[in-house]
Short mmCIF file of C-alpha atoms in Angstrom, two decimals:
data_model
loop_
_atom_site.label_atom_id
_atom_site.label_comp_id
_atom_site.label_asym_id
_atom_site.label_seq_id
_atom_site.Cartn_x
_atom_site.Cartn_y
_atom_site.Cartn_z
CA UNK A 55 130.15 221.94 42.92
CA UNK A 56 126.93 223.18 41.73
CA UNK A 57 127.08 226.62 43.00
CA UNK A 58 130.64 226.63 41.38
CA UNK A 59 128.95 225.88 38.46
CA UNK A 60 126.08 227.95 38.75
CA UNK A 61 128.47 231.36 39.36
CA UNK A 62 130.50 230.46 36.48
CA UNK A 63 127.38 230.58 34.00
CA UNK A 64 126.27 233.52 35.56
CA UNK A 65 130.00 235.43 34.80
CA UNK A 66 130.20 233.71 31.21
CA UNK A 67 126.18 235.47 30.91
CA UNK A 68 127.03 238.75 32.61
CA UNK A 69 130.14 239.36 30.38
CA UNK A 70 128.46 238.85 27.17
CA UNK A 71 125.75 240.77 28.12
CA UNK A 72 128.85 243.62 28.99
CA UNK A 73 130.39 243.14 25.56
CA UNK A 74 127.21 243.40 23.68
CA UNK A 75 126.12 246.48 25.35
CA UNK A 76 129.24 248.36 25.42
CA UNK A 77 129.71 248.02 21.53
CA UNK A 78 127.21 250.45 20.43
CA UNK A 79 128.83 253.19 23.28
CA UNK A 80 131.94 253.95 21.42
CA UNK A 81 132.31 255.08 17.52
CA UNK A 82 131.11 253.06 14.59
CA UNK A 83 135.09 252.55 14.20
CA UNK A 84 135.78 250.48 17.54
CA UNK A 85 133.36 247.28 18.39
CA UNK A 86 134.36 245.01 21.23
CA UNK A 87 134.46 244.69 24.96
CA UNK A 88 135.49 247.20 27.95
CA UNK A 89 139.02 245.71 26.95
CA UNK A 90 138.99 246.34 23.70
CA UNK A 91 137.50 249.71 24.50
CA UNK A 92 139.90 251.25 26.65
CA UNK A 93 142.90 249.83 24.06
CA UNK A 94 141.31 251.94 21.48
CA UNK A 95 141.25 255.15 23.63
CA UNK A 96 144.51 254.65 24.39
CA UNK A 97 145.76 253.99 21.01
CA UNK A 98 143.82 257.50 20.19
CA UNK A 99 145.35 259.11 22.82
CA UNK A 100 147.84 261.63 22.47
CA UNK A 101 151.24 261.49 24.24
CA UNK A 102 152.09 264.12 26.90
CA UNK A 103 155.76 263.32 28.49
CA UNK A 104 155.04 260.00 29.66
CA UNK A 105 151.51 260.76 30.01
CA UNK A 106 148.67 260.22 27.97
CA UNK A 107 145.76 262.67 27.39
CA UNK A 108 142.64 261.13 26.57
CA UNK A 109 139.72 263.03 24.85
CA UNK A 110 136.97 263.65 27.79
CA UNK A 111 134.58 262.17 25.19
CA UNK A 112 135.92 259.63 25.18
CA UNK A 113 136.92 259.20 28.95
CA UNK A 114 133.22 260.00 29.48
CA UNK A 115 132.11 257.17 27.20
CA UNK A 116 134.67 254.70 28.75
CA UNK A 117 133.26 255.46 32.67
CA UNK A 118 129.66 255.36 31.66
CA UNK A 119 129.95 252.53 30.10
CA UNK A 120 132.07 251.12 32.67
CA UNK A 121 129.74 252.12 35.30
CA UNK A 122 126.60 250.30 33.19
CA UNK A 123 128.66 247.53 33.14
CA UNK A 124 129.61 247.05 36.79
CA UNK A 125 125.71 248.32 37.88
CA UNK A 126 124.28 245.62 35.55
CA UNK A 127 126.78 243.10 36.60
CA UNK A 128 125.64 243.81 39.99
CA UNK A 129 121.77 243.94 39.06
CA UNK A 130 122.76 240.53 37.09
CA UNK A 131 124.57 239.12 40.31
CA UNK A 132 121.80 240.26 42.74
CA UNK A 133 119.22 238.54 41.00
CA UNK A 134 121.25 235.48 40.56
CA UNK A 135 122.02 235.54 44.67
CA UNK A 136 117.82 235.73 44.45
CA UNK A 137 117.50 233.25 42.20
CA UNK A 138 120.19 230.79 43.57
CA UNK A 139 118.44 231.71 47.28
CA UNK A 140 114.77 230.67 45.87
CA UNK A 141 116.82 227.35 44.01
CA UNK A 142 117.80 226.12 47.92
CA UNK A 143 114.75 226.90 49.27
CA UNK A 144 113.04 225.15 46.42
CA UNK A 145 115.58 222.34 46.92
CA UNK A 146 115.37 222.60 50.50
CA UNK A 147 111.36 222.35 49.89
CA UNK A 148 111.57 219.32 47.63
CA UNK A 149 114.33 217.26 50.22
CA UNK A 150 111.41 217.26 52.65
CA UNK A 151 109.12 216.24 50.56
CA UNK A 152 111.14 213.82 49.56
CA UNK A 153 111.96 212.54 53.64
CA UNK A 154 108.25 212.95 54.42
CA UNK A 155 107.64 211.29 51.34
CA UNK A 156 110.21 208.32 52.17
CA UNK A 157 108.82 207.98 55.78
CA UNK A 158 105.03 207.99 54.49
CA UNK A 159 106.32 205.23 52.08
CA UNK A 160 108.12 203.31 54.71
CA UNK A 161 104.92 203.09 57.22
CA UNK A 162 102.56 201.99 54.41
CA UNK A 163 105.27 198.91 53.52
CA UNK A 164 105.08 198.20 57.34
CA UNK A 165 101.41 198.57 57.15
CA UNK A 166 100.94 196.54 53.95
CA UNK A 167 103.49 193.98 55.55
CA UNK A 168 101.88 193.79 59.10
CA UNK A 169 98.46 192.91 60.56
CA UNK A 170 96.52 193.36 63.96
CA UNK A 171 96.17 190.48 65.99
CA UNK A 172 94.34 191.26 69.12
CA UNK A 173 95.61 194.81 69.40
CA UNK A 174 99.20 194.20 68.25
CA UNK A 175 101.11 194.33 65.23
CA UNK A 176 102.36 191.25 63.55
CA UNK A 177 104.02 190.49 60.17
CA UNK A 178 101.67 188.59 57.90
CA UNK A 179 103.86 185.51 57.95
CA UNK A 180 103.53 185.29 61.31
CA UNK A 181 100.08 186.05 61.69
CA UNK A 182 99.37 183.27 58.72
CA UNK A 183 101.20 180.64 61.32
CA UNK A 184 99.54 181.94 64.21
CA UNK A 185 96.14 181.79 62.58
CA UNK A 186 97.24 178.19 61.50
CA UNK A 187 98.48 176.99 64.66
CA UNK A 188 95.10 177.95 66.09
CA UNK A 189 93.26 175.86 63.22
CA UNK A 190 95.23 173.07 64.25
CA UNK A 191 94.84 173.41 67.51
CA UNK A 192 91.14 173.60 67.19
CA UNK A 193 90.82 171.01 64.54
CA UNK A 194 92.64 168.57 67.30
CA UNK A 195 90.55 169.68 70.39
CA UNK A 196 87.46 168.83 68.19
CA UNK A 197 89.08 165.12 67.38
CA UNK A 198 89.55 164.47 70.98
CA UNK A 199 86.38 166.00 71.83
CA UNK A 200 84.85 164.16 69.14
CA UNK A 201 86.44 160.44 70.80
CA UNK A 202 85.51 161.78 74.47
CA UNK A 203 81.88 161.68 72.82
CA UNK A 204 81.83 158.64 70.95
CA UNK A 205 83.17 156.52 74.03
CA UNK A 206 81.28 158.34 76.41
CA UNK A 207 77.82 157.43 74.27
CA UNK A 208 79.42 153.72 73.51
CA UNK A 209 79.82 153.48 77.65
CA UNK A 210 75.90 155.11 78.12
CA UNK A 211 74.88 152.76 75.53
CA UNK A 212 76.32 149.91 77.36
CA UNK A 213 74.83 151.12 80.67
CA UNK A 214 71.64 151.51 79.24
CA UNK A 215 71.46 148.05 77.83
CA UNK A 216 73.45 146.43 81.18
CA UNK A 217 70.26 148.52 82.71
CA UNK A 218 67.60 147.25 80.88
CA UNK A 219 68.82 143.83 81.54
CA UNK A 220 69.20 144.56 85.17
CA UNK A 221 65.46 145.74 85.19
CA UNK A 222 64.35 142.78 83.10
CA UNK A 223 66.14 140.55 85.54
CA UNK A 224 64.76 142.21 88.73
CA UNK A 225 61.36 142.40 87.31
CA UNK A 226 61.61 138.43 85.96
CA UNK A 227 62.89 138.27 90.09
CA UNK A 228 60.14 140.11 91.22
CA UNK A 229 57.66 137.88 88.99
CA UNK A 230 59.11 134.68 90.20
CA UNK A 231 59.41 135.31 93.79
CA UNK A 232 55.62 136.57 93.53
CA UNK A 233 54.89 133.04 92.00
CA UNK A 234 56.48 131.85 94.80
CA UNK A 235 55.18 133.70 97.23
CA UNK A 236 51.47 132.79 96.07
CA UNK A 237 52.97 129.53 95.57
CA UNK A 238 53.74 129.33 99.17
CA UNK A 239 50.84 130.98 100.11
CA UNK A 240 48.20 128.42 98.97
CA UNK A 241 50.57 125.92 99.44
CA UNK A 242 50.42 127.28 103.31
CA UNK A 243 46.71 128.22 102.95
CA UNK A 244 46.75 124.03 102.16
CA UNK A 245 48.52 122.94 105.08
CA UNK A 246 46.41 125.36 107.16
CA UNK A 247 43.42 124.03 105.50
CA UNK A 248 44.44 120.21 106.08
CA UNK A 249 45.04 120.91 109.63
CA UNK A 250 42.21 122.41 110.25
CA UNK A 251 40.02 119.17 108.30
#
């Protein structure tokens, strides 16, 4: 639709351009286009049978400026082809910009939406659950680890006191049956004594 567009500006352009150019070519008495033109020659033309006879002046006029006209027209439509040929490149140019552009865009949303987590990409929602189920999870292992410790000290507590009692006890034991021991010793060392009176 463009191009269609694009041709018919260039015609409107290039056939001004003709009518301005061929006005000056003729006689002060006749302005206009190639049109125009060649009805004025052959209004001044003379009749010959059913001929006309044009003036070579004037036929002369009429093909050089015909020929300007079609030459420039061509110049006009060469350098449009040019023109419209450096437009699609251009375009061309600017739609892969625009891709390259679109694809750079879409890898920095991933990017700006994604994280690495041990070597692998993961969207930030899931990497803010992941890094709060590991909390969690951590937060809990230090509670239990936390009760492992308090009843394991509570249990060496109790064994420590149960074994200070126990040594108490076998040293109050060892006491007494050393009392008894020297007990029964002089109380032998007195029998042996008496018997020996």
């Amino acid at each position: 639709m463009s191009r269609i567009i694009s041709l018919l500006f260039v015609f409107i352009f290039v056939f001004g351009n003709a009518q301005t150019a061929s006005k000056d070519s003729l006689p002060a008495s006749i302005n206009g286009n190639l049109t125009q033109q060649f009805d004025y020659v052959f209004q001044k033309s003379n009749s010959f049978q059913e001929y006309k006879v044009i003036k070579k002046e004037y036929f002369a006029l009429l093909k050089r400026n015909s020929t300007d006209s079609v030459n420039r027209f061509k110049k006009e439509l060469e350098q449009l082809k040019s023109n419209f040929l450096a437009y699609d490149k251009n375009l061309q140019s600017l739609k892969d910009t625009l891709a390259t552009t679109k694809s750079t865009l879409k890898e920095v949303k991933n990017a700006q939406n994604s994280m690495n987590f041990l070597g692998i990409s993961v969207a930030k929602s899931s990497y803010s659950m992941i890094m709060w189920a590991i909390v969690l999870l951590l937060l809990f292992l230090s509670l239990i680890i936390l009760f492992r410790f308090k009843s394991a000290k509570t249990i060496t507590n109790e064994s420590l006191r149960n074994f200070e009692k126990l040594e108490e006890d076998f040293e109050d034991f060892k006491r007494k049956s050393l009392e008894k021991e020297q007990k029964l010793g002089r109380q032998l060392q007195d029998e042996i004594n008496k018997h020996k009176k």
